[in-house]
Amino acid sequence: MSPSALAACAADPARSRGRRHPEEPPALRSEFQRDRDRIVHSAAFRRLEYKTQVFVNHEGDLFRTRLTHTLEVAQIARSVARSLGLNEDLCETVSLAHDLGHTPFGHAGQDALNECMKPHGGFEHNLQSLRVVDELEDKYARFRGLNLCFETREGILKHCSLANARQLGEVGRRFIERTQPSLEAQIANAADEIAYNNHDIDDGLRAGLLDIEQLRQVPLFARHHDAARGRWPQMNPKQERHETIRAIINTLVLDLVAHSQVRIAAAGVDSLEAVRAQAAPLIGFGEGVESENRKLKGFLRDNLYLHHRVYRMMTKARRVMRDLFDTLYADPRLMPPQFYADAQLRESHHGAAGRARTVADYIAGMTDRYALDEHERLFDPRRLK
Ligand code: MG
């Protein structure tokens, strides 16, 4: 999209707040496109293939991984951005990076690592995504991290505690001043939610953890399920599932675009700075769909994320995380040599919290299968390497 086609409130790469280490502008790409390419070429991005949100990676090849989830988020976000005349490249970039800091084993892994890190400043996955792109990726000769634009980093840091925000300088300021990120970052956030609610219905049904009758308690599902069945009475169960879910996604996207458009116009924002100064996000659903979407989320929490089978697996995952953390923290020499060196260096600067942070970085970077394998290597005496 040429810059002239963009709305005045869109993020403009030519007017970026820049990178932490100044670089020559790219020859053929915009600054945001360069960020996107750096993310796609990162090791953390490739590891998304073997990380999960709800299901553990080895449970089946049919389920979403964080990588396919990320691609769905990017695709929804780009459609929304294009419809609103906003910057599609920045939306895609933020979407592709949004889960880079996630631990193995989804929410359970993240909670467990946060618990382990409680005495040492805690663990927040959004902040970890920023650490990945700012520090942990290490392959450029001139700087640590990927040296991304401010707008990309601002979008990646969706949430942050006040204590951490105060340490982060410019990118943490909005959590202290309660201002907003770009509309593109807000879209990536909404697209994340649309993507996971819907693919979790799909994966939940395929895994046999949910059934259609039960899902019909959710008005948003029942309405689209009735419409699809009315239109194609001969559908097989697979088609029924897919036609219902795609219609829900469509409804959510159209509602998001329509209501965001009205809010953007009403706020009269004519620049990214004006967007940032708003007291509340401008990207969002209308009231009706917002409330239906909340019911869907509540349903998924009670029936899928707390399902007996998921709960048992997640309990095991939490124990694996705790074992790994305690063992590696007690003896950092058990980590690969570069992490051991890093733990020593950080400990010399920040004491125990420094050592713990390196252990958390090492564990957070693991995929599901690597974490399980590492656990076996450390605890099973029959494993020799
Ligand atoms: Mg996500």
mmCIF file of C-alpha atoms and ligand atoms in Angstrom:
data_model
loop_
_atom_site.group_PDB
_atom_site.id
_atom_site.type_symbol
_atom_site.label_atom_id
_atom_site.label_comp_id
_atom_site.label_asym_id
_atom_site.label_seq_id
_atom_site.Cartn_x
_atom_site.Cartn_y
_atom_site.Cartn_z
ATOM 1 C CA MET A 1 0.000 0.000 0.000
ATOM 2 C CA SER A 2 1.464 3.395 -0.902
ATOM 3 C CA PRO A 3 1.786 5.833 2.000
ATOM 4 C CA SER A 4 -0.720 8.212 0.381
ATOM 5 C CA ALA A 5 -3.451 5.556 0.698
ATOM 6 C CA LEU A 6 -2.976 5.385 4.467
ATOM 7 C CA ALA A 7 -5.227 7.155 6.942
ATOM 8 C CA ALA A 8 -3.680 10.153 8.730
ATOM 9 C CA CYS A 9 -3.774 8.227 12.023
ATOM 10 C CA ALA A 10 -1.836 5.246 10.571
ATOM 11 C CA ALA A 11 1.752 4.516 11.603
ATOM 12 C CA ASP A 12 4.127 5.812 8.945
ATOM 13 C CA PRO A 13 7.501 4.018 8.686
ATOM 14 C CA ALA A 14 9.095 7.178 7.333
ATOM 15 C CA ARG A 15 8.236 8.918 10.596
ATOM 16 C CA SER A 16 9.199 6.081 12.931
ATOM 17 C CA ARG A 17 10.628 6.989 16.309
ATOM 18 C CA GLY A 18 13.549 4.927 15.134
ATOM 19 C CA ARG A 19 15.755 2.082 16.316
ATOM 20 C CA ARG A 20 17.862 1.919 19.448
ATOM 21 C CA HIS A 21 20.974 1.677 17.274
ATOM 22 C CA PRO A 22 20.614 3.944 14.217
ATOM 23 C CA GLU A 23 20.887 2.140 10.872
ATOM 24 C CA GLU A 24 20.817 3.148 7.200
ATOM 25 C CA PRO A 25 17.273 2.963 5.798
ATOM 26 C CA PRO A 26 16.557 -0.257 3.850
ATOM 27 C CA ALA A 27 16.844 -0.035 0.060
ATOM 28 C CA LEU A 28 13.711 -1.835 -1.108
ATOM 29 C CA ARG A 29 11.586 -2.254 1.977
ATOM 30 C CA SER A 30 9.952 -0.015 4.540
ATOM 31 C CA GLU A 31 11.369 0.053 8.069
ATOM 32 C CA PHE A 32 8.428 -2.071 9.274
ATOM 33 C CA GLN A 33 8.966 -4.610 6.484
ATOM 34 C CA ARG A 34 12.582 -4.911 7.557
ATOM 35 C CA ASP A 35 11.403 -5.604 11.119
ATOM 36 C CA ARG A 36 9.023 -8.283 9.833
ATOM 37 C CA ASP A 37 11.837 -9.990 7.922
ATOM 38 C CA ARG A 38 14.142 -9.939 10.954
ATOM 39 C CA ILE A 39 11.417 -11.590 13.015
ATOM 40 C CA VAL A 40 10.781 -14.308 10.430
ATOM 41 C CA HIS A 41 14.530 -15.046 10.302
ATOM 42 C CA SER A 42 14.873 -15.274 14.096
ATOM 43 C CA ALA A 43 15.448 -18.539 15.986
ATOM 44 C CA ALA A 44 12.607 -17.675 18.389
ATOM 45 C CA PHE A 45 10.191 -17.512 15.454
ATOM 46 C CA ARG A 46 11.198 -20.970 14.222
ATOM 47 C CA ARG A 47 10.700 -22.397 17.707
ATOM 48 C CA LEU A 48 7.021 -21.337 17.632
ATOM 49 C CA GLU A 49 6.427 -24.443 15.533
ATOM 50 C CA TYR A 50 7.030 -26.647 18.549
ATOM 51 C CA LYS A 51 5.244 -24.601 21.182
ATOM 52 C CA THR A 52 1.550 -24.775 22.014
ATOM 53 C CA GLN A 53 -1.143 -22.825 23.827
ATOM 54 C CA VAL A 54 -3.635 -25.409 25.069
ATOM 55 C CA PHE A 55 -2.492 -28.763 23.793
ATOM 56 C CA VAL A 56 0.981 -30.122 24.282
ATOM 57 C CA ASN A 57 2.961 -30.420 21.070
ATOM 58 C CA HIS A 58 3.137 -34.191 20.829
ATOM 59 C CA GLU A 59 -0.600 -34.700 21.426
ATOM 60 C CA GLY A 60 -1.382 -34.562 17.735
ATOM 61 C CA ASP A 61 -0.286 -33.056 14.474
ATOM 62 C CA LEU A 62 -3.728 -31.634 13.776
ATOM 63 C CA PHE A 63 -3.705 -28.990 16.451
ATOM 64 C CA ARG A 64 -2.583 -25.412 16.179
ATOM 65 C CA THR A 65 0.896 -24.623 17.273
ATOM 66 C CA ARG A 66 2.069 -21.158 18.182
ATOM 67 C CA LEU A 67 3.417 -20.831 14.678
ATOM 68 C CA THR A 68 0.124 -21.528 12.905
ATOM 69 C CA HIS A 69 -1.674 -19.430 15.522
ATOM 70 C CA THR A 70 0.727 -16.576 14.763
ATOM 71 C CA LEU A 71 0.068 -16.863 11.016
ATOM 72 C CA GLU A 72 -3.697 -16.763 11.611
ATOM 73 C CA VAL A 73 -3.291 -13.657 13.778
ATOM 74 C CA ALA A 74 -1.180 -11.931 11.118
ATOM 75 C CA GLN A 75 -3.667 -12.739 8.389
ATOM 76 C CA ILE A 76 -6.677 -11.424 10.360
ATOM 77 C CA ALA A 77 -4.765 -8.337 11.471
ATOM 78 C CA ARG A 78 -3.717 -7.476 7.923
ATOM 79 C CA SER A 79 -7.289 -7.704 6.626
ATOM 80 C CA VAL A 80 -8.513 -5.407 9.389
ATOM 81 C CA ALA A 81 -5.661 -2.929 8.848
ATOM 82 C CA ARG A 82 -6.282 -2.793 5.124
ATOM 83 C CA SER A 83 -10.018 -2.209 5.617
ATOM 84 C CA LEU A 84 -9.296 0.703 7.945
ATOM 85 C CA GLY A 85 -6.558 2.281 5.805
ATOM 86 C CA LEU A 86 -3.948 1.514 8.449
ATOM 87 C CA ASN A 87 -0.437 0.171 8.071
ATOM 88 C CA GLU A 88 -0.671 -3.484 7.092
ATOM 89 C CA ASP A 89 3.085 -4.028 7.404
ATOM 90 C CA LEU A 90 3.248 -2.892 11.014
ATOM 91 C CA CYS A 91 0.189 -5.002 11.857
ATOM 92 C CA GLU A 92 1.804 -8.059 10.319
ATOM 93 C CA THR A 93 5.110 -7.382 12.045
ATOM 94 C CA VAL A 94 3.595 -7.005 15.507
ATOM 95 C CA SER A 95 1.420 -10.086 14.956
ATOM 96 C CA LEU A 96 4.347 -12.258 13.903
ATOM 97 C CA ALA A 97 6.309 -11.209 16.991
ATOM 98 C CA HIS A 98 3.511 -11.216 19.552
ATOM 99 C CA ASP A 99 4.139 -14.716 20.979
ATOM 100 C CA LEU A 100 7.943 -14.927 20.699
ATOM 101 C CA GLY A 101 8.408 -14.795 24.475
ATOM 102 C CA HIS A 102 6.048 -17.639 25.298
ATOM 103 C CA THR A 103 7.315 -20.500 27.414
ATOM 104 C CA PRO A 104 6.779 -24.171 26.565
ATOM 105 C CA PHE A 105 3.379 -25.643 27.593
ATOM 106 C CA GLY A 106 1.270 -22.530 26.988
ATOM 107 C CA HIS A 107 -0.463 -20.806 29.863
ATOM 108 C CA ALA A 108 0.511 -23.491 32.367
ATOM 109 C CA GLY A 109 4.201 -23.088 31.536
ATOM 110 C CA GLN A 110 3.999 -19.343 31.793
ATOM 111 C CA ASP A 111 2.245 -19.471 35.178
ATOM 112 C CA ALA A 112 4.774 -21.984 36.472
ATOM 113 C CA LEU A 113 7.764 -19.914 35.399
ATOM 114 C CA ASN A 114 6.201 -16.803 36.899
ATOM 115 C CA GLU A 115 5.766 -18.708 40.151
ATOM 116 C CA CYS A 116 9.428 -19.823 40.095
ATOM 117 C CA MET A 117 10.555 -16.263 39.372
ATOM 118 C CA LYS A 118 8.385 -14.624 42.089
ATOM 119 C CA PRO A 119 11.351 -13.936 44.409
ATOM 120 C CA HIS A 120 13.349 -12.581 41.443
ATOM 121 C CA GLY A 121 11.032 -10.055 39.796
ATOM 122 C CA GLY A 122 8.541 -12.467 38.181
ATOM 123 C CA PHE A 123 8.111 -13.598 34.597
ATOM 124 C CA GLU A 124 5.794 -11.863 32.104
ATOM 125 C CA HIS A 125 5.478 -13.333 28.619
ATOM 126 C CA ASN A 126 4.898 -9.974 26.887
ATOM 127 C CA LEU A 127 7.999 -8.582 28.467
ATOM 128 C CA GLN A 128 9.842 -11.755 27.491
ATOM 129 C CA SER A 129 8.807 -11.218 23.836
ATOM 130 C CA LEU A 130 10.428 -7.791 24.067
ATOM 131 C CA ARG A 131 13.550 -9.315 25.699
ATOM 132 C CA VAL A 132 13.774 -11.780 22.803
ATOM 133 C CA VAL A 133 13.833 -9.038 20.161
ATOM 134 C CA ASP A 134 15.842 -6.547 22.248
ATOM 135 C CA GLU A 135 18.473 -8.826 23.782
ATOM 136 C CA LEU A 136 18.213 -12.578 23.473
ATOM 137 C CA GLU A 137 18.459 -12.986 19.701
ATOM 138 C CA ASP A 138 22.166 -12.660 19.147
ATOM 139 C CA LYS A 139 23.428 -12.838 15.584
ATOM 140 C CA TYR A 140 23.936 -9.295 14.339
ATOM 141 C CA ALA A 141 27.488 -8.000 14.526
ATOM 142 C CA ARG A 142 26.601 -4.430 15.443
ATOM 143 C CA PHE A 143 24.026 -4.903 18.208
ATOM 144 C CA ARG A 144 22.310 -7.329 20.546
ATOM 145 C CA GLY A 145 18.772 -8.376 19.612
ATOM 146 C CA LEU A 146 17.043 -7.505 16.345
ATOM 147 C CA ASN A 147 17.198 -3.714 16.784
ATOM 148 C CA LEU A 148 13.549 -3.207 15.794
ATOM 149 C CA CYS A 149 11.674 0.084 15.353
ATOM 150 C CA PHE A 150 10.048 1.711 18.354
ATOM 151 C CA GLU A 151 6.549 1.131 16.877
ATOM 152 C CA THR A 152 7.163 -2.618 16.606
ATOM 153 C CA ARG A 153 8.531 -2.825 20.152
ATOM 154 C CA GLU A 154 5.625 -0.740 21.447
ATOM 155 C CA GLY A 155 3.202 -3.184 19.800
ATOM 156 C CA ILE A 156 4.953 -6.274 21.178
ATOM 157 C CA LEU A 157 4.741 -5.019 24.759
ATOM 158 C CA LYS A 158 0.985 -5.497 25.175
ATOM 159 C CA HIS A 159 0.942 -5.609 28.955
ATOM 160 C CA CYS A 160 3.514 -4.786 31.538
ATOM 161 C CA SER A 161 3.574 -4.358 35.306
ATOM 162 C CA LEU A 162 4.277 -0.842 36.570
ATOM 163 C CA ALA A 163 7.469 -1.990 38.270
ATOM 164 C CA ASN A 164 8.848 -3.328 34.983
ATOM 165 C CA ALA A 165 7.490 -0.394 32.952
ATOM 166 C CA ARG A 166 9.626 1.950 35.061
ATOM 167 C CA GLN A 167 12.784 0.050 34.050
ATOM 168 C CA LEU A 168 12.019 0.088 30.351
ATOM 169 C CA GLY A 169 12.378 3.774 29.441
ATOM 170 C CA GLU A 170 10.444 5.081 26.427
ATOM 171 C CA VAL A 171 8.663 1.833 25.513
ATOM 172 C CA GLY A 172 7.353 1.390 29.075
ATOM 173 C CA ARG A 173 6.072 4.926 29.433
ATOM 174 C CA ARG A 174 2.554 4.311 28.203
ATOM 175 C CA PHE A 175 1.839 1.939 31.100
ATOM 176 C CA ILE A 176 2.764 4.685 33.546
ATOM 177 C CA GLU A 177 0.982 7.473 31.670
ATOM 178 C CA ARG A 178 -1.933 5.234 30.647
ATOM 179 C CA THR A 179 -1.777 6.143 26.980
ATOM 180 C CA GLN A 180 -2.375 3.876 23.965
ATOM 181 C CA PRO A 181 -0.180 2.139 21.409
ATOM 182 C CA SER A 182 -0.706 2.556 17.637
ATOM 183 C CA LEU A 183 -3.980 1.414 16.064
ATOM 184 C CA GLU A 184 -1.928 -1.263 14.315
ATOM 185 C CA ALA A 185 -0.822 -2.675 17.690
ATOM 186 C CA GLN A 186 -4.418 -2.545 18.926
ATOM 187 C CA ILE A 187 -5.522 -4.499 15.831
ATOM 188 C CA ALA A 188 -2.875 -7.181 16.378
ATOM 189 C CA ASN A 189 -4.201 -7.570 19.913
ATOM 190 C CA ALA A 190 -7.820 -7.949 18.757
ATOM 191 C CA ALA A 191 -6.773 -10.340 15.975
ATOM 192 C CA ASP A 192 -4.959 -12.506 18.553
ATOM 193 C CA GLU A 193 -8.185 -12.922 20.492
ATOM 194 C CA ILE A 194 -10.315 -13.626 17.403
ATOM 195 C CA ALA A 195 -7.805 -16.223 16.229
ATOM 196 C CA TYR A 196 -7.390 -18.159 19.462
ATOM 197 C CA ASN A 197 -11.048 -18.236 20.497
ATOM 198 C CA ASN A 198 -11.987 -19.701 17.149
ATOM 199 C CA HIS A 199 -9.151 -22.141 16.647
ATOM 200 C CA ASP A 200 -9.586 -23.350 20.201
ATOM 201 C CA ILE A 201 -13.216 -24.215 19.382
ATOM 202 C CA ASP A 202 -11.961 -26.067 16.318
ATOM 203 C CA ASP A 203 -9.147 -27.910 18.112
ATOM 204 C CA GLY A 204 -11.389 -28.581 21.123
ATOM 205 C CA LEU A 205 -14.004 -30.237 18.899
ATOM 206 C CA ARG A 206 -11.422 -32.258 16.983
ATOM 207 C CA ALA A 207 -9.764 -33.432 20.172
ATOM 208 C CA GLY A 208 -13.157 -34.575 21.479
ATOM 209 C CA LEU A 209 -12.893 -32.258 24.494
ATOM 210 C CA LEU A 210 -15.906 -30.231 23.355
ATOM 211 C CA ASP A 211 -19.018 -31.252 21.470
ATOM 212 C CA ILE A 212 -21.370 -29.289 19.255
ATOM 213 C CA GLU A 213 -24.384 -29.584 21.575
ATOM 214 C CA GLN A 214 -22.384 -28.184 24.457
ATOM 215 C CA LEU A 215 -21.069 -25.332 22.292
ATOM 216 C CA ARG A 216 -24.616 -24.404 21.383
ATOM 217 C CA GLN A 217 -24.907 -22.911 24.893
ATOM 218 C CA VAL A 218 -22.804 -20.103 23.471
ATOM 219 C CA PRO A 219 -25.154 -17.698 21.638
ATOM 220 C CA LEU A 220 -22.507 -16.624 19.110
ATOM 221 C CA PHE A 221 -21.922 -20.270 18.171
ATOM 222 C CA ALA A 222 -25.600 -21.305 18.160
ATOM 223 C CA ARG A 223 -26.576 -18.391 15.907
ATOM 224 C CA HIS A 224 -23.949 -19.177 13.269
ATOM 225 C CA HIS A 225 -24.449 -22.915 13.590
ATOM 226 C CA ASP A 226 -28.190 -22.527 12.899
ATOM 227 C CA ALA A 227 -27.500 -20.272 9.927
ATOM 228 C CA ALA A 228 -24.962 -22.681 8.417
ATOM 229 C CA ARG A 229 -27.215 -25.716 8.897
ATOM 230 C CA GLY A 230 -30.176 -23.809 7.439
ATOM 231 C CA ARG A 231 -28.140 -22.974 4.372
ATOM 232 C CA TRP A 232 -26.468 -26.363 3.841
ATOM 233 C CA PRO A 233 -28.608 -29.069 5.542
ATOM 234 C CA GLN A 234 -26.544 -31.882 3.945
ATOM 235 C CA MET A 235 -23.216 -30.871 5.486
ATOM 236 C CA ASN A 236 -21.000 -33.495 7.103
ATOM 237 C CA PRO A 237 -19.726 -32.811 10.663
ATOM 238 C CA LYS A 238 -16.372 -31.495 9.465
ATOM 239 C CA GLN A 239 -18.032 -29.025 7.106
ATOM 240 C CA GLU A 240 -20.512 -28.062 9.826
ATOM 241 C CA ARG A 241 -17.683 -27.229 12.195
ATOM 242 C CA HIS A 242 -15.744 -25.275 9.626
ATOM 243 C CA GLU A 243 -18.696 -23.360 8.138
ATOM 244 C CA THR A 244 -19.790 -22.293 11.623
ATOM 245 C CA ILE A 245 -16.357 -21.169 12.738
ATOM 246 C CA ARG A 246 -15.541 -19.264 9.560
ATOM 247 C CA ALA A 247 -18.872 -17.435 9.846
ATOM 248 C CA ILE A 248 -18.064 -16.473 13.455
ATOM 249 C CA ILE A 249 -14.635 -15.153 12.432
ATOM 250 C CA ASN A 250 -16.261 -13.204 9.623
ATOM 251 C CA THR A 251 -18.831 -11.662 11.976
ATOM 252 C CA LEU A 252 -16.152 -10.705 14.496
ATOM 253 C CA VAL A 253 -13.903 -9.129 11.853
ATOM 254 C CA LEU A 254 -16.743 -7.158 10.212
ATOM 255 C CA ASP A 255 -17.967 -5.927 13.595
ATOM 256 C CA LEU A 256 -14.444 -4.967 14.643
ATOM 257 C CA VAL A 257 -13.883 -2.978 11.447
ATOM 258 C CA ALA A 258 -17.278 -1.236 11.541
ATOM 259 C CA HIS A 259 -17.112 -0.187 15.187
ATOM 260 C CA SER A 260 -13.458 0.779 15.100
ATOM 261 C CA GLN A 261 -14.153 2.950 12.065
ATOM 262 C CA VAL A 262 -16.889 4.808 13.952
ATOM 263 C CA ARG A 263 -14.669 5.279 17.020
ATOM 264 C CA ILE A 264 -11.710 6.508 14.991
ATOM 265 C CA ALA A 265 -13.911 9.029 13.184
ATOM 266 C CA ALA A 266 -15.580 10.195 16.408
ATOM 267 C CA ALA A 267 -12.221 10.688 18.132
ATOM 268 C CA GLY A 268 -11.043 12.768 15.161
ATOM 269 C CA VAL A 269 -7.495 11.414 15.455
ATOM 270 C CA ASP A 270 -5.309 12.804 12.675
ATOM 271 C CA SER A 271 -1.928 11.390 13.676
ATOM 272 C CA LEU A 272 -0.304 8.511 15.510
ATOM 273 C CA GLU A 273 0.451 10.937 18.352
ATOM 274 C CA ALA A 274 -3.270 11.705 18.649
ATOM 275 C CA VAL A 275 -3.989 7.944 18.785
ATOM 276 C CA ARG A 276 -1.428 7.511 21.561
ATOM 277 C CA ALA A 277 -2.967 10.350 23.580
ATOM 278 C CA GLN A 278 -6.406 8.655 23.740
ATOM 279 C CA ALA A 279 -7.624 7.498 27.139
ATOM 280 C CA ALA A 280 -8.907 4.180 25.730
ATOM 281 C CA PRO A 281 -8.228 1.965 22.708
ATOM 282 C CA LEU A 282 -10.152 2.886 19.542
ATOM 283 C CA ILE A 283 -10.037 -0.612 18.050
ATOM 284 C CA GLY A 284 -12.798 -2.787 19.463
ATOM 285 C CA PHE A 285 -16.096 -4.582 18.926
ATOM 286 C CA GLY A 286 -19.529 -3.031 19.303
ATOM 287 C CA GLU A 287 -21.352 -3.720 22.568
ATOM 288 C CA GLY A 288 -23.483 -6.622 21.275
ATOM 289 C CA VAL A 289 -20.616 -8.633 19.816
ATOM 290 C CA GLU A 290 -18.343 -7.696 22.709
ATOM 291 C CA SER A 291 -20.762 -9.298 25.145
ATOM 292 C CA GLU A 292 -21.248 -12.382 22.924
ATOM 293 C CA ASN A 293 -17.503 -12.740 22.605
ATOM 294 C CA ARG A 294 -17.114 -12.546 26.387
ATOM 295 C CA LYS A 295 -19.566 -15.433 26.756
ATOM 296 C CA LEU A 296 -17.547 -17.482 24.280
ATOM 297 C CA LYS A 297 -14.347 -16.794 26.236
ATOM 298 C CA GLY A 298 -16.039 -17.787 29.509
ATOM 299 C CA PHE A 299 -17.267 -20.994 27.912
ATOM 300 C CA LEU A 300 -13.801 -21.898 26.647
ATOM 301 C CA ARG A 301 -12.259 -21.203 30.033
ATOM 302 C CA ASP A 302 -14.715 -23.421 31.913
ATOM 303 C CA ASN A 303 -15.020 -26.215 29.382
ATOM 304 C CA LEU A 304 -11.747 -26.381 27.485
ATOM 305 C CA TYR A 305 -8.906 -24.753 29.428
ATOM 306 C CA LEU A 306 -10.134 -26.350 32.669
ATOM 307 C CA HIS A 307 -11.146 -29.651 31.042
ATOM 308 C CA HIS A 308 -10.087 -32.685 33.073
ATOM 309 C CA ARG A 309 -7.700 -33.952 30.381
ATOM 310 C CA VAL A 310 -6.147 -30.537 29.779
ATOM 311 C CA TYR A 311 -5.855 -29.979 33.520
ATOM 312 C CA ARG A 312 -3.991 -33.248 34.063
ATOM 313 C CA MET A 313 -1.542 -32.496 31.263
ATOM 314 C CA MET A 314 -1.034 -28.953 32.493
ATOM 315 C CA THR A 315 -0.340 -30.136 36.028
ATOM 316 C CA LYS A 316 2.377 -32.364 34.654
ATOM 317 C CA ALA A 317 3.751 -29.465 32.575
ATOM 318 C CA ARG A 318 3.897 -27.257 35.661
ATOM 319 C CA ARG A 319 5.872 -29.891 37.524
ATOM 320 C CA VAL A 320 8.345 -30.215 34.644
ATOM 321 C CA MET A 321 8.878 -26.436 34.654
ATOM 322 C CA ARG A 322 9.388 -26.357 38.423
ATOM 323 C CA ASP A 323 11.858 -29.254 38.333
ATOM 324 C CA LEU A 324 13.845 -27.645 35.518
ATOM 325 C CA PHE A 325 13.966 -24.275 37.223
ATOM 326 C CA ASP A 326 14.962 -25.544 40.665
ATOM 327 C CA THR A 327 17.648 -27.843 39.308
ATOM 328 C CA LEU A 328 19.202 -25.353 36.908
ATOM 329 C CA TYR A 329 19.031 -22.500 39.389
ATOM 330 C CA ALA A 330 20.738 -24.611 42.077
ATOM 331 C CA ASP A 331 23.495 -25.581 39.640
ATOM 332 C CA PRO A 332 23.671 -23.292 36.563
ATOM 333 C CA ARG A 333 26.613 -25.344 35.255
ATOM 334 C CA LEU A 334 24.011 -27.902 34.107
ATOM 335 C CA MET A 335 22.924 -25.432 31.401
ATOM 336 C CA PRO A 336 24.764 -25.211 28.064
ATOM 337 C CA PRO A 337 28.113 -23.370 28.501
ATOM 338 C CA GLN A 338 26.980 -20.032 27.018
ATOM 339 C CA PHE A 339 24.034 -19.900 29.443
ATOM 340 C CA TYR A 340 26.294 -20.838 32.341
ATOM 341 C CA ALA A 341 28.653 -18.007 31.399
ATOM 342 C CA ASP A 342 25.711 -15.641 31.100
ATOM 343 C CA ALA A 343 24.351 -16.707 34.502
ATOM 344 C CA GLN A 344 27.725 -16.000 36.119
ATOM 345 C CA LEU A 345 28.009 -12.619 34.464
ATOM 346 C CA ARG A 346 24.483 -11.591 35.446
ATOM 347 C CA GLU A 347 24.947 -12.902 38.974
ATOM 348 C CA SER A 348 28.042 -10.730 39.357
ATOM 349 C CA HIS A 349 25.945 -7.666 38.449
ATOM 350 C CA HIS A 350 22.524 -8.437 39.928
ATOM 351 C CA GLY A 351 23.051 -11.215 42.458
ATOM 352 C CA ALA A 352 20.612 -14.133 42.716
ATOM 353 C CA ALA A 353 18.024 -12.338 40.559
ATOM 354 C CA GLY A 354 20.580 -12.180 37.728
ATOM 355 C CA ARG A 355 21.269 -15.907 37.901
ATOM 356 C CA ALA A 356 17.511 -16.652 38.027
ATOM 357 C CA ARG A 357 16.867 -14.459 34.964
ATOM 358 C CA THR A 358 19.306 -16.469 32.857
ATOM 359 C CA VAL A 359 17.675 -19.721 33.968
ATOM 360 C CA ALA A 360 14.258 -18.241 33.059
ATOM 361 C CA ASP A 361 15.558 -17.133 29.635
ATOM 362 C CA TYR A 362 16.917 -20.625 28.999
ATOM 363 C CA ILE A 363 13.681 -22.356 30.024
ATOM 364 C CA ALA A 364 11.390 -19.845 28.278
ATOM 365 C CA GLY A 365 13.255 -20.450 25.025
ATOM 366 C CA MET A 366 12.597 -24.212 25.139
ATOM 367 C CA THR A 367 9.985 -25.861 22.944
ATOM 368 C CA ASP A 368 7.536 -28.315 24.528
ATOM 369 C CA ARG A 369 9.469 -31.341 23.340
ATOM 370 C CA TYR A 370 12.860 -29.885 24.266
ATOM 371 C CA ALA A 371 11.624 -29.179 27.804
ATOM 372 C CA LEU A 372 10.352 -32.752 28.186
ATOM 373 C CA ASP A 373 13.567 -34.129 26.779
ATOM 374 C CA GLU A 374 15.760 -31.913 28.957
ATOM 375 C CA HIS A 375 13.724 -33.010 31.987
ATOM 376 C CA GLU A 376 14.384 -36.635 31.121
ATOM 377 C CA ARG A 377 18.096 -35.979 30.540
ATOM 378 C CA LEU A 378 18.407 -34.304 33.940
ATOM 379 C CA PHE A 379 16.305 -36.726 35.964
ATOM 380 C CA ASP A 380 16.356 -40.135 34.304
ATOM 381 C CA PRO A 381 19.546 -41.924 35.389
ATOM 382 C CA ARG A 382 19.244 -44.307 32.407
ATOM 383 C CA ARG A 383 19.705 -41.425 29.982
ATOM 384 C CA LEU A 384 23.417 -40.987 29.288
ATOM 385 C CA LYS A 385 23.212 -37.795 27.225
HETATM 386 MG MG MG B 1 -1.269 -15.123 20.690
#
